[in-house]
Amino acid sequence: MTLGEAIVLGIVQGLAEFLPISSSGHLVLVEHWLGITSADLVFEVAVHAGTLLSVLWYFRRRLWELAESVAGRGESPDAIAVSRGEILYLAIGTIPAGVIGVLFKDRIESIFADSHVAASFLMLTGVMLLSTRLRRVGDRPLTIRRAWWIGCAQAVAILPGISRSGSTISAGLWQGVRPALAAEFSFLLSIPAVGGAILLTIPNAWGSGRLGLPHLVGGAAAALTGYAALRLVFAFLRGGRFALFGVYCLLVGALASLLLR
């Protein structure tokens, strides 16, 4: 892998991991167009580590509050209760994707090699994002049931072309969860998801190659663009323009389907 390819793939991973446009789908398509045929597992670990670093830094204050609540050192009993409740919801929301990832990882990875599948699912993501326009903006809190269904949406997003952030935020919006809260929960939910993906990949990556400059540069590009993507998603949610990402997914998916014929 050249340095230029590493930068491009790192940028794609960072942007598409948190923008609701599917990082897996975009990586499959970009790798197809760049002619990258062999998977570099060390690079995969590097770019996932980059996106993990970006979300940890973006939510560092909230994560610190959650850690303090576990230790019983919150600002008030009510704040501690809210934080501990969110930790419970994150644990519940992580279960579906964790089970699917462990039991069906190899079978799902075989699908990732098909760029036609990624293009089709990318269009499905577009329809899903546009559908949120049919739901009035709600102000409901998270509950165990809502966290579970958001987690199920994350499990479906293991498929290439189905956006993890798009599916989880959309699931929250459809259940009437406040947009900012749905996004925060989605991105916090990505921490165990991305961390788990790294842990599942490390055993196969161990001994398959050595960490080099392209891996470091790709990881750094993913971290920087991932942080920018997080800020952009919240800006679009505040402006009521979240569904516009659906238009992008439909256009890119349709264009990719035509070019892959």
C-alpha positions as CSV (number, residue, x, y, z in Angstrom):
1,M,0.0,0.0,0.0
2,T,1.3,3.4,-1.0
3,L,1.4,6.4,1.3
4,G,-1.2,8.1,-1.0
5,E,-3.6,5.1,-0.8
6,A,-3.2,5.0,3.0
7,I,-4.1,8.7,3.3
8,V,-7.2,8.3,1.0
9,L,-8.4,5.2,2.9
10,G,-7.8,6.8,6.3
11,I,-9.8,9.9,5.3
12,V,-12.6,7.7,4.0
13,Q,-12.6,5.6,7.2
14,G,-12.6,8.7,9.4
15,L,-15.3,10.5,7.6
16,A,-17.6,7.6,6.9
17,E,-17.3,5.9,10.3
18,F,-19.3,8.7,12.0
19,L,-21.1,10.4,9.1
20,P,-24.2,8.3,8.3
21,I,-22.8,7.1,5.0
22,S,-21.3,3.7,5.8
23,S,-17.5,3.4,6.3
24,S,-17.5,-0.3,5.2
25,G,-19.5,0.5,2.0
26,H,-17.2,3.3,1.1
27,L,-14.0,1.4,1.8
28,V,-15.2,-1.5,-0.3
29,L,-16.0,0.8,-3.2
30,V,-12.8,2.9,-2.9
31,E,-10.6,-0.2,-2.6
32,H,-12.3,-1.5,-5.7
33,W,-11.6,1.6,-7.7
34,L,-8.0,1.9,-6.4
35,G,-7.4,-1.7,-7.3
36,I,-6.5,-2.8,-3.8
37,T,-7.2,-6.5,-3.8
38,S,-5.4,-7.8,-0.7
39,A,-6.6,-6.9,2.8
40,D,-4.0,-5.3,5.0
41,L,-5.1,-6.3,8.5
42,V,-2.5,-4.1,10.2
43,F,-3.8,-1.1,8.3
44,E,-7.4,-2.1,9.3
45,V,-6.4,-2.1,13.0
46,A,-4.6,1.3,12.5
47,V,-7.5,3.2,11.0
48,H,-10.0,1.7,13.4
49,A,-7.7,2.8,16.3
50,G,-7.7,6.3,14.7
51,T,-11.5,6.5,14.7
52,L,-11.6,5.1,18.2
53,L,-9.2,7.8,19.4
54,S,-11.3,10.5,17.8
55,V,-14.6,9.5,19.5
56,L,-12.8,9.1,22.8
57,W,-11.4,12.6,22.5
58,Y,-14.6,14.2,21.4
59,F,-16.6,12.7,24.3
60,R,-13.8,12.9,26.9
61,R,-15.8,15.0,29.3
62,R,-18.9,12.8,29.1
63,L,-16.8,9.6,29.4
64,W,-15.1,11.1,32.5
65,E,-18.6,11.8,34.0
66,L,-19.6,8.2,33.3
67,A,-16.4,7.0,35.0
68,E,-17.0,9.2,38.0
69,S,-20.6,7.9,38.3
70,V,-19.3,4.3,38.5
71,A,-17.1,5.4,41.4
72,G,-20.0,7.3,43.0
73,R,-18.4,10.7,42.6
74,G,-20.9,12.5,40.4
75,E,-22.0,16.1,40.9
76,S,-25.3,15.0,42.5
77,P,-27.2,11.8,43.2
78,D,-29.5,12.5,40.2
79,A,-26.5,13.0,37.9
80,I,-25.0,9.8,39.1
81,A,-28.3,7.9,38.5
82,V,-28.6,9.3,35.0
83,S,-25.0,8.4,34.1
84,R,-25.3,4.9,35.6
85,G,-28.6,4.5,33.6
86,E,-26.7,5.4,30.4
87,I,-24.0,2.9,31.1
88,L,-26.7,0.2,31.5
89,Y,-28.2,1.3,28.2
90,L,-24.8,1.2,26.5
91,A,-24.3,-2.4,27.8
92,I,-27.7,-3.5,26.5
93,G,-27.2,-1.8,23.1
94,T,-23.8,-3.5,22.6
95,I,-25.2,-7.0,23.0
96,P,-26.8,-7.6,19.5
97,A,-23.8,-6.5,17.5
98,G,-21.4,-8.3,19.8
99,V,-23.3,-11.6,19.4
100,I,-23.6,-11.2,15.6
101,G,-19.9,-10.2,15.3
102,V,-18.6,-13.2,17.2
103,L,-20.9,-15.8,15.7
104,F,-21.1,-14.7,12.1
105,K,-17.8,-12.7,11.6
106,D,-16.3,-14.9,8.9
107,R,-19.5,-15.2,6.9
108,I,-20.1,-11.5,7.0
109,E,-16.5,-10.8,5.9
110,S,-17.1,-12.8,2.7
111,I,-19.9,-10.3,1.8
112,F,-17.5,-7.4,2.3
113,A,-15.6,-8.4,-0.8
114,D,-18.6,-7.7,-3.1
115,S,-18.7,-4.1,-4.2
116,H,-22.2,-4.6,-5.8
117,V,-23.7,-5.6,-2.4
118,A,-22.1,-2.5,-0.8
119,A,-23.6,-0.2,-3.5
120,S,-27.1,-1.7,-3.0
121,F,-27.0,-1.5,0.8
122,L,-25.7,2.1,0.5
123,M,-28.9,3.0,-1.3
124,L,-30.9,1.2,1.4
125,T,-29.1,3.4,3.9
126,G,-30.2,6.5,1.9
127,V,-33.8,5.4,2.1
128,M,-33.5,4.8,5.8
129,L,-32.1,8.2,6.5
130,L,-34.7,9.9,4.3
131,S,-37.4,8.1,6.2
132,T,-36.6,10.0,9.4
133,R,-38.2,13.0,7.8
134,L,-41.6,11.2,8.2
135,R,-41.1,11.2,12.0
136,R,-41.7,14.3,14.1
137,V,-38.8,15.4,16.3
138,G,-39.3,13.8,19.7
139,D,-38.0,14.5,23.2
140,R,-38.2,11.1,24.8
141,P,-35.4,9.7,27.1
142,L,-33.5,6.5,26.6
143,T,-35.0,3.4,28.1
144,I,-33.9,-0.3,28.1
145,R,-36.3,-1.1,25.3
146,R,-35.1,1.8,23.1
147,A,-31.5,1.0,23.8
148,W,-32.1,-2.6,22.7
149,W,-33.6,-1.6,19.4
150,I,-30.9,0.9,18.7
151,G,-28.4,-1.9,19.4
152,C,-30.3,-4.2,17.0
153,A,-29.9,-1.4,14.4
154,Q,-26.2,-1.4,15.0
155,A,-26.1,-5.2,14.5
156,V,-27.7,-4.8,11.1
157,A,-25.0,-2.2,10.2
158,I,-22.3,-4.9,10.3
159,L,-23.3,-5.4,6.6
160,P,-21.3,-3.4,4.1
161,G,-23.1,-0.3,2.9
162,I,-25.4,-0.1,6.0
163,S,-24.2,2.9,8.0
164,R,-23.7,2.2,11.7
165,S,-24.2,5.8,12.8
166,G,-27.1,6.2,10.3
167,S,-29.0,3.2,11.4
168,T,-28.5,3.8,15.2
169,I,-29.4,7.5,15.0
170,S,-32.4,6.7,12.8
171,A,-33.6,4.0,15.2
172,G,-33.4,6.6,18.0
173,L,-35.2,9.2,16.0
174,W,-38.0,6.8,15.0
175,Q,-38.5,6.0,18.7
176,G,-38.9,9.7,19.5
177,V,-35.5,10.1,21.2
178,R,-34.2,13.7,21.2
179,P,-31.8,14.0,18.2
180,A,-28.7,15.2,20.1
181,L,-29.3,12.4,22.7
182,A,-29.7,9.8,19.9
183,A,-26.5,10.9,18.3
184,E,-24.5,10.9,21.5
185,F,-25.8,7.5,22.4
186,S,-24.9,6.2,18.9
187,F,-21.4,7.5,19.1
188,L,-20.8,6.3,22.6
189,L,-22.1,2.9,21.4
190,S,-19.5,2.9,18.7
191,I,-16.7,2.7,21.4
192,P,-17.3,-0.9,22.3
193,A,-18.2,-1.7,18.7
194,V,-15.0,-0.3,17.2
195,G,-12.9,-1.6,20.1
196,G,-14.4,-5.0,19.6
197,A,-13.6,-4.9,15.9
198,I,-10.0,-4.1,16.7
199,L,-9.8,-7.0,19.2
200,L,-11.3,-9.4,16.7
201,T,-8.8,-8.3,14.0
202,I,-5.6,-8.2,16.1
203,P,-5.2,-12.1,16.3
204,N,-5.2,-12.4,12.5
205,A,-3.2,-9.2,12.0
206,W,-0.5,-10.4,14.5
207,G,2.4,-11.6,12.4
208,S,0.8,-10.7,9.1
209,G,2.8,-7.6,8.6
210,R,4.7,-4.8,10.4
211,L,3.5,-1.4,11.4
212,G,4.9,1.1,8.9
213,L,4.6,4.7,7.9
214,P,1.4,4.1,5.7
215,H,-0.3,2.6,8.7
216,L,0.6,5.5,11.0
217,V,-0.4,8.1,8.4
218,G,-3.7,6.3,7.6
219,G,-4.5,6.0,11.3
220,A,-3.8,9.7,11.9
221,A,-5.9,10.7,8.9
222,A,-8.8,8.6,10.2
223,A,-8.5,10.2,13.7
224,L,-8.5,13.8,12.4
225,T,-11.3,13.3,9.9
226,G,-13.3,11.3,12.4
227,Y,-13.3,14.2,14.8
228,A,-14.4,16.6,12.1
229,A,-17.2,14.1,11.1
230,L,-18.5,14.0,14.6
231,R,-18.8,17.8,14.7
232,L,-20.5,17.8,11.3
233,V,-23.2,15.3,12.3
234,F,-24.2,17.3,15.4
235,A,-24.3,20.5,13.2
236,F,-26.6,18.8,10.7
237,L,-28.9,17.5,13.5
238,R,-29.1,20.9,15.0
239,G,-30.1,22.4,11.7
240,G,-32.6,19.7,10.9
241,R,-30.6,18.5,7.9
242,F,-29.7,15.0,8.9
243,A,-31.8,13.4,6.2
244,L,-29.7,15.1,3.5
245,F,-27.1,12.4,4.1
246,G,-29.7,10.1,2.7
247,V,-29.7,11.9,-0.6
248,Y,-25.9,11.5,-0.8
249,C,-26.1,7.8,-0.1
250,L,-28.8,7.2,-2.8
251,L,-26.7,9.1,-5.3
252,V,-23.4,7.4,-4.5
253,G,-25.0,4.0,-4.3
254,A,-26.8,4.5,-7.6
255,L,-23.7,5.8,-9.3
256,A,-21.6,3.0,-8.0
257,S,-24.1,0.4,-9.3
258,L,-23.9,1.9,-12.7
259,L,-20.1,2.1,-12.8
260,L,-19.7,-1.5,-11.5
261,R,-21.7,-3.0,-14.4
